[in-house]
């Protein structure tokens, strides 16, 4: 069993038994990878019979599912990427993807893969739930950490009007009247959030931009349209998730929100999350990730693993606006959203 081909075969077979038919590292499906290994051997062992996928994991699209990649091509990213030769040491070399370029993350951070169940393997930092040394960092108040899980019956980390808000509409009324920072004075509309108020999957972005300010809806501009497609690619129709931002009023000229603005607005987000009670939170972009996790770690370090926000699993990925600018972030984003999807599937089965 010391032959690496045997090890790889065993690994792939385990993955398949867990219900995963997609080999995410290179977009190759498990059967194709096994066939390749078998061909590489002088006396190929018979491949085990394919197992049927069942249950919620059926909802995940197959590898290379065209939707989102096509969307990115449509956004002008495909042709550029198509000419990108894969780097010689990229695991994806076997099947160069015509749309996705070789990922720009170091191979070492891609080598491990979470099992299909989404349960992080012990000792795998990349997919570990926040390690003890990470656990306190990133949470608004260490004293609240123990036992507080957002959305638990009756629990709130807040006081006053916001704590008393028992529906999103209550929060919306408070946001509309809020003068805790200056942003309310320049807003056109409040952008509280939209989607299913009982969603298991919540997306948190940064702040409304121009289109959002004009429409009163989060993520409706160019990056919002890409977000909708990314969600569709993991079989989450936009209406089935809940989408909101850290900041509820547009910062003039889309400047970064100030720490005071974040502090003033954060209770609304926390109460929203308490009311929606998601099973997984996807933080898109540096700002949402660093704000929710109270860290200055770069997004490249935060993505690719599972954090906790008041007990709720939180996955970080690139902002769709960043993705439109930098096609090499497409692949890691795809990995991240599939990780979030697996956490959702696992939580839904539990
Ligand atoms: N970017 C965000 O972070 N949020 C929006 O609602 C729109 C763009
Ligand atoms: N920079 C950002 O602001 N967001 C990203 O997602 C990536 C880089």
Short mmCIF file of C-alpha atoms in Angstrom, two decimals, residues 148 151-157 163 271 274 277:
data_model
loop_
_atom_site.label_atom_id
_atom_site.label_comp_id
_atom_site.label_asym_id
_atom_site.label_seq_id
_atom_site.Cartn_x
_atom_site.Cartn_y
_atom_site.Cartn_z
CA UNK A 148 -24.08 31.92 22.94
CA UNK A 151 -30.43 32.23 16.96
CA UNK A 152 -30.79 30.07 20.01
CA UNK A 153 -34.21 30.47 21.51
CA UNK A 154 -34.45 33.67 23.44
CA UNK A 155 -30.77 34.46 23.21
CA UNK A 156 -29.50 37.83 22.25
CA UNK A 157 -26.15 39.49 22.71
CA UNK A 163 -32.66 43.37 21.15
CA UNK A 271 -29.82 40.87 15.50
CA UNK A 274 -30.10 36.01 15.55
CA UNK A 277 -30.74 31.70 12.51
#
